[in-house]
PDB file of C-alpha atoms in Angstrom:
ATOM      1  CA  PRO A  17     -26.440 -49.865 -63.543  1.00 43.00           C
ATOM      2  CA  ALA A  18     -28.188 -53.046 -64.476  1.00 46.00           C
ATOM      3  CA  GLY A  19     -28.062 -56.373 -62.640  1.00 50.00           C
ATOM      4  CA  PRO A  20     -28.066 -58.946 -61.373  1.00 53.00           C
ATOM      5  CA  PHE A  21     -27.248 -60.957 -64.382  1.00 60.00           C
ATOM      6  CA  PRO A  22     -28.707 -64.461 -63.714  1.00 67.00           C
ATOM      7  CA  LEU A  23     -26.496 -67.489 -63.449  1.00 73.00           C
ATOM      8  CA  ALA A  24     -27.564 -70.456 -65.550  1.00 79.00           C
ATOM      9  CA  ASP A  25     -28.729 -73.662 -63.849  1.00 82.00           C
ATOM     10  CA  ILE A  26     -26.157 -76.434 -63.330  1.00 84.00           C
ATOM     11  CA  PRO A  27     -26.708 -78.924 -66.174  1.00 84.00           C
ATOM     12  CA  VAL A  28     -28.147 -82.391 -65.629  1.00 84.00           C
ATOM     13  CA  ILE A  29     -25.703 -84.926 -67.149  1.00 82.00           C
ATOM     14  CA  THR A  30     -27.563 -87.870 -68.667  1.00 78.00           C
ATOM     15  CA  GLN A  31     -25.249 -89.399 -71.173  1.00 81.00           C
ATOM     16  CA  THR A  32     -22.916 -92.254 -70.444  1.00 85.00           C
ATOM     17  CA  ALA A  33     -19.238 -92.259 -71.314  1.00 88.00           C
ATOM     18  CA  THR A  34     -16.202 -94.589 -71.237  1.00 88.00           C
ATOM     19  CA  LEU A  35     -12.815 -93.965 -69.793  1.00 89.00           C
ATOM     20  CA  PRO A  36      -9.387 -94.714 -71.332  1.00 89.00           C
ATOM     21  CA  ALA A  37      -7.078 -97.161 -69.630  1.00 90.00           C
ATOM     22  CA  ASN A  38      -5.205 -95.562 -66.659  1.00 92.00           C
ATOM     23  CA  PRO A  39      -7.208 -92.326 -66.652  1.00 94.00           C
ATOM     24  CA  THR A  40      -5.858 -89.022 -65.363  1.00 94.00           C
ATOM     25  CA  VAL A  41      -7.754 -86.488 -63.382  1.00 95.00           C
ATOM     26  CA  GLU A  42      -8.395 -84.604 -66.694  1.00 95.00           C
ATOM     27  CA  ASP A  43      -9.877 -87.738 -68.272  1.00 95.00           C
ATOM     28  CA  LEU A  44     -12.346 -88.075 -65.284  1.00 95.00           C
ATOM     29  CA  LEU A  45     -13.739 -84.514 -65.537  1.00 95.00           C
ATOM     30  CA  LEU A  46     -15.913 -82.815 -68.124  1.00 92.00           C
ATOM     31  CA  ASP A  47     -15.586 -79.037 -68.728  1.00 90.00           C
ATOM     32  CA  PRO A  48     -16.692 -77.455 -65.456  1.00 90.00           C
ATOM     33  CA  TYR A  49     -19.865 -75.520 -64.821  1.00 89.00           C
ATOM     34  CA  THR A  50     -18.869 -71.914 -64.718  1.00 89.00           C
ATOM     35  CA  GLY A  51     -20.815 -68.827 -63.964  1.00 84.00           C
ATOM     36  CA  SER A  52     -20.157 -65.283 -63.080  1.00 82.00           C
ATOM     37  CA  THR A  53     -22.594 -62.587 -62.177  1.00 77.00           C
ATOM     38  CA  LEU A  54     -22.287 -58.919 -61.461  1.00 75.00           C
ATOM     39  CA  TRP A  55     -24.953 -57.041 -59.597  1.00 70.00           C
ATOM     40  CA  TYR A  56     -25.423 -53.730 -57.802  1.00 69.00           C
ATOM     41  CA  ASP A  57     -27.239 -52.988 -54.668  1.00 66.00           C
ATOM     42  CA  SER A  58     -29.575 -49.975 -54.106  1.00 69.00           C
ATOM     43  CA  SER A  59     -26.515 -47.813 -53.429  1.00 72.00           C
ATOM     44  CA  ASP A  60     -24.760 -48.850 -56.636  1.00 72.00           C
ATOM     45  CA  ASN A  61     -22.148 -50.913 -54.840  1.00 69.00           C
ATOM     46  CA  GLU A  62     -20.796 -53.503 -57.220  1.00 72.00           C
ATOM     47  CA  PHE A  63     -20.728 -57.227 -56.384  1.00 71.00           C
ATOM     48  CA  ASP A  64     -19.068 -59.956 -58.455  1.00 76.00           C
ATOM     49  CA  ILE A  65     -19.660 -63.674 -57.785  1.00 79.00           C
ATOM     50  CA  ASP A  66     -17.715 -66.352 -59.687  1.00 85.00           C
ATOM     51  CA  ILE A  67     -18.542 -70.039 -59.625  1.00 88.00           C
ATOM     52  CA  GLU A  68     -16.639 -73.041 -61.048  1.00 91.00           C
ATOM     53  CA  LEU A  69     -17.956 -76.536 -60.197  1.00 93.00           C
ATOM     54  CA  PRO A  70     -16.586 -79.936 -61.335  1.00 94.00           C
ATOM     55  CA  LEU A  71     -18.616 -82.208 -63.557  1.00 94.00           C
ATOM     56  CA  LEU A  72     -17.454 -85.835 -63.611  1.00 95.00           C
ATOM     57  CA  VAL A  73     -17.425 -87.959 -66.776  1.00 95.00           C
ATOM     58  CA  PRO A  74     -20.556 -90.109 -66.363  1.00 93.00           C
ATOM     59  CA  PHE A  75     -18.913 -93.419 -66.894  1.00 94.00           C
ATOM     60  CA  CYS A  76     -20.582 -95.233 -63.837  1.00 94.00           C
ATOM     61  CA  ASP A  77     -23.385 -94.857 -61.418  1.00 94.00           C
ATOM     62  CA  GLY A  78     -21.070 -93.379 -58.734  1.00 95.00           C
ATOM     63  CA  ALA A  79     -19.935 -90.553 -61.069  1.00 95.00           C
ATOM     64  CA  LYS A  80     -23.526 -89.833 -62.031  1.00 94.00           C
ATOM     65  CA  ALA A  81     -24.495 -89.821 -58.312  1.00 94.00           C
ATOM     66  CA  ILE A  82     -21.708 -87.339 -57.516  1.00 95.00           C
ATOM     67  CA  ASN A  83     -22.779 -84.995 -60.346  1.00 93.00           C
ATOM     68  CA  GLU A  84     -26.314 -85.138 -59.040  1.00 92.00           C
ATOM     69  CA  ALA A  85     -25.063 -84.534 -55.410  1.00 93.00           C
ATOM     70  CA  ILE A  86     -23.030 -81.490 -56.647  1.00 93.00           C
ATOM     71  CA  ARG A  87     -26.132 -80.182 -58.466  1.00 91.00           C
ATOM     72  CA  ASN A  88     -28.319 -80.675 -55.406  1.00 88.00           C
ATOM     73  CA  ASP A  89     -25.774 -79.139 -53.029  1.00 88.00           C
ATOM     74  CA  PHE A  90     -25.062 -76.022 -55.167  1.00 87.00           C
ATOM     75  CA  GLN A  91     -28.124 -75.252 -57.213  1.00 86.00           C
ATOM     76  CA  TRP A  92     -29.839 -73.656 -54.219  1.00 83.00           C
ATOM     77  CA  ILE A  93     -26.896 -71.252 -53.889  1.00 80.00           C
ATOM     78  CA  ILE A  94     -27.253 -70.314 -57.543  1.00 79.00           C
ATOM     79  CA  ASP A  95     -31.024 -69.934 -57.093  1.00 81.00           C
ATOM     80  CA  ASN A  96     -30.466 -67.669 -54.081  1.00 78.00           C
ATOM     81  CA  ILE A  97     -27.857 -65.536 -55.880  1.00 75.00           C
ATOM     82  CA  ASN A  98     -30.342 -65.120 -58.761  1.00 75.00           C
ATOM     83  CA  ASN A  99     -33.526 -64.518 -56.801  1.00 76.00           C
ATOM     84  CA  ASN A 100     -32.852 -63.578 -53.211  1.00 72.00           C
ATOM     85  CA  TYR A 101     -31.633 -59.983 -52.600  1.00 69.00           C
ATOM     86  CA  ALA A 102     -31.073 -60.632 -48.910  1.00 70.00           C
ATOM     87  CA  TYR A 103     -28.813 -63.608 -49.710  1.00 68.00           C
ATOM     88  CA  ARG A 104     -26.756 -61.578 -52.188  1.00 65.00           C
ATOM     89  CA  ALA A 105     -26.571 -58.665 -49.846  1.00 63.00           C
ATOM     90  CA  ALA A 106     -25.226 -60.884 -47.078  1.00 66.00           C
ATOM     91  CA  SER A 107     -22.455 -61.841 -49.580  1.00 58.00           C
ATOM     92  CA  PHE A 108     -22.193 -65.398 -48.305  1.00 59.00           C
ATOM     93  CA  GLU A 109     -20.576 -66.479 -51.574  1.00 66.00           C
ATOM     94  CA  LYS A 110     -17.886 -64.582 -53.500  1.00 77.00           C
ATOM     95  CA  THR A 111     -16.062 -67.487 -55.167  1.00 85.00           C
ATOM     96  CA  ILE A 112     -16.847 -71.117 -55.493  1.00 88.00           C
ATOM     97  CA  SER A 113     -14.019 -73.066 -56.984  1.00 92.00           C
ATOM     98  CA  TYR A 114     -12.640 -76.613 -57.027  1.00 94.00           C
ATOM     99  CA  GLU A 115      -9.572 -78.811 -57.273  1.00 94.00           C
ATOM    100  CA  ALA A 116      -9.616 -82.476 -58.068  1.00 95.00           C
ATOM    101  CA  TYR A 117      -7.156 -85.122 -56.948  1.00 94.00           C
ATOM    102  CA  LEU A 118      -6.580 -88.745 -58.000  1.00 94.00           C
ATOM    103  CA  ASN A 119      -4.941 -90.876 -55.349  1.00 89.00           C
ATOM    104  CA  GLY A 120      -4.611 -94.446 -56.566  1.00 90.00           C
ATOM    105  CA  ASP A 121      -8.206 -95.297 -57.647  1.00 93.00           C
ATOM    106  CA  VAL A 122      -9.886 -92.530 -55.645  1.00 94.00           C
ATOM    107  CA  LEU A 123     -11.001 -89.405 -57.446  1.00 95.00           C
ATOM    108  CA  SER A 124     -11.700 -86.558 -54.981  1.00 94.00           C
ATOM    109  CA  PRO A 125     -13.098 -83.293 -56.248  1.00 95.00           C
ATOM    110  CA  ILE A 126     -12.896 -80.683 -53.511  1.00 94.00           C
ATOM    111  CA  ILE A 127     -15.150 -77.626 -53.782  1.00 93.00           C
ATOM    112  CA  THR A 128     -14.332 -74.448 -51.826  1.00 90.00           C
ATOM    113  CA  ARG A 129     -16.961 -71.865 -50.978  1.00 86.00           C
ATOM    114  CA  ASP A 130     -15.177 -68.634 -50.252  1.00 83.00           C
ATOM    115  CA  GLY A 131     -17.280 -65.693 -48.914  1.00 71.00           C
ATOM    116  CA  ASN A 132     -17.010 -62.607 -46.872  1.00 63.00           C
ATOM    117  CA  LEU A 133     -17.242 -64.418 -43.604  1.00 63.00           C
ATOM    118  CA  ASP A 134     -14.251 -65.591 -41.560  1.00 66.00           C
ATOM    119  CA  HIS A 135     -14.262 -69.043 -43.014  1.00 71.00           C
ATOM    120  CA  ASN A 136     -14.445 -71.127 -46.100  1.00 79.00           C
ATOM    121  CA  ALA A 137     -16.613 -74.220 -46.553  1.00 82.00           C
ATOM    122  CA  TYR A 138     -15.228 -77.341 -48.197  1.00 87.00           C
ATOM    123  CA  HIS A 139     -17.319 -80.018 -49.958  1.00 90.00           C
ATOM    124  CA  THR A 140     -15.455 -83.245 -50.884  1.00 91.00           C
ATOM    125  CA  TYR A 141     -16.833 -86.054 -52.969  1.00 95.00           C
ATOM    126  CA  ASN A 142     -14.979 -89.358 -53.418  1.00 95.00           C
ATOM    127  CA  LEU A 143     -15.232 -91.937 -56.126  1.00 96.00           C
ATOM    128  CA  ASP A 144     -13.559 -95.337 -56.499  1.00 96.00           C
ATOM    129  CA  ILE A 145     -12.884 -95.311 -60.247  1.00 96.00           C
ATOM    130  CA  SER A 146     -12.045 -98.996 -60.333  1.00 95.00           C
ATOM    131  CA  THR A 147     -15.474-100.061 -58.873  1.00 96.00           C
ATOM    132  CA  GLY A 148     -17.543 -97.054 -59.906  1.00 95.00           C
ATOM    133  CA  LYS A 149     -18.762 -96.698 -56.303  1.00 96.00           C
ATOM    134  CA  GLN A 150     -19.191 -93.316 -54.490  1.00 95.00           C
ATOM    135  CA  LEU A 151     -17.283 -93.572 -51.259  1.00 93.00           C
ATOM    136  CA  SER A 152     -18.704 -92.491 -47.873  1.00 87.00           C
ATOM    137  CA  ILE A 153     -16.649 -91.156 -45.019  1.00 81.00           C
ATOM    138  CA  TYR A 154     -16.852 -94.657 -43.518  1.00 81.00           C
ATOM    139  CA  ASP A 155     -15.471 -96.194 -46.767  1.00 84.00           C
ATOM    140  CA  MET A 156     -12.668 -93.697 -46.729  1.00 83.00           C
ATOM    141  CA  ALA A 157     -11.846 -94.348 -43.094  1.00 79.00           C
ATOM    142  CA  GLN A 158     -11.476 -98.072 -43.860  1.00 79.00           C
ATOM    143  CA  ARG A 159      -9.468 -97.462 -46.981  1.00 80.00           C
ATOM    144  CA  PHE A 160      -7.018 -95.086 -45.316  1.00 73.00           C
ATOM    145  CA  ALA A 161      -6.980 -96.664 -41.838  1.00 71.00           C
ATOM    146  CA  GLY A 162      -3.194 -96.823 -41.830  1.00 62.00           C
ATOM    147  CA  ALA A 163      -2.821 -93.386 -43.375  1.00 57.00           C
ATOM    148  CA  SER A 164      -1.738 -90.292 -41.477  1.00 52.00           C
ATOM    149  CA  TYR A 165      -4.372 -87.955 -40.151  1.00 50.00           C
ATOM    150  CA  PRO A 166      -3.798 -85.269 -42.868  1.00 51.00           C
ATOM    151  CA  ALA A 167      -3.958 -87.910 -45.592  1.00 52.00           C
ATOM    152  CA  PHE A 168      -7.247 -89.090 -44.315  1.00 51.00           C
ATOM    153  CA  LEU A 169      -8.611 -85.555 -44.116  1.00 55.00           C
ATOM    154  CA  MET A 170      -7.645 -84.935 -47.637  1.00 54.00           C
ATOM    155  CA  HIS A 171      -9.856 -87.801 -48.764  1.00 50.00           C
ATOM    156  CA  ALA A 172     -12.668 -87.641 -46.275  1.00 50.00           C
ATOM    157  CA  THR A 173     -16.243 -86.958 -47.488  1.00 43.00           C
ATOM    158  CA  TYR A 174     -17.429 -83.984 -45.412  1.00 46.00           C
ATOM    159  CA  THR A 175     -18.231 -80.388 -45.346  1.00 45.00           C
ATOM    160  CA  ALA A 176     -15.855 -78.464 -43.111  1.00 48.00           C
ATOM    161  CA  TYR A 177     -15.296 -74.867 -42.183  1.00 46.00           C
ATOM    162  CA  ASP A 178     -11.958 -73.238 -41.500  1.00 43.00           C
TER     163      ASP A 178
END
């Protein structure tokens, strides 16, 4: 069998957009980057890798910075899937998917890297849509200082493994 079938690069978003009044999560996201590749190892074992990443509507510098951060954080994975047999064979990534939440003025896309290992990795990015500022973990701690521990974790900017 043939393969691997290369994944496309994550696009660079350069245009500027505007948001409607009282935007929803759907208003804040572009169509996601999606990719799927099927490849076979030397023993004809089949491997399927699916990727879906959020792309924010570039209405402010913070949204553009998050798009660039997502591109920087995940392009190397795509490059390794495409070009590094050892990386593919180790099967670190099987599925990369995301969910996005809007809590008040904070948009939080959460990306999950699910592989063959005993854990998932989570990448969370936070944007204050009222100010257009990307929020750090310190910003989030101040904002949710009175919130419960799980609420803070849901909004923290971090990479975590379960």
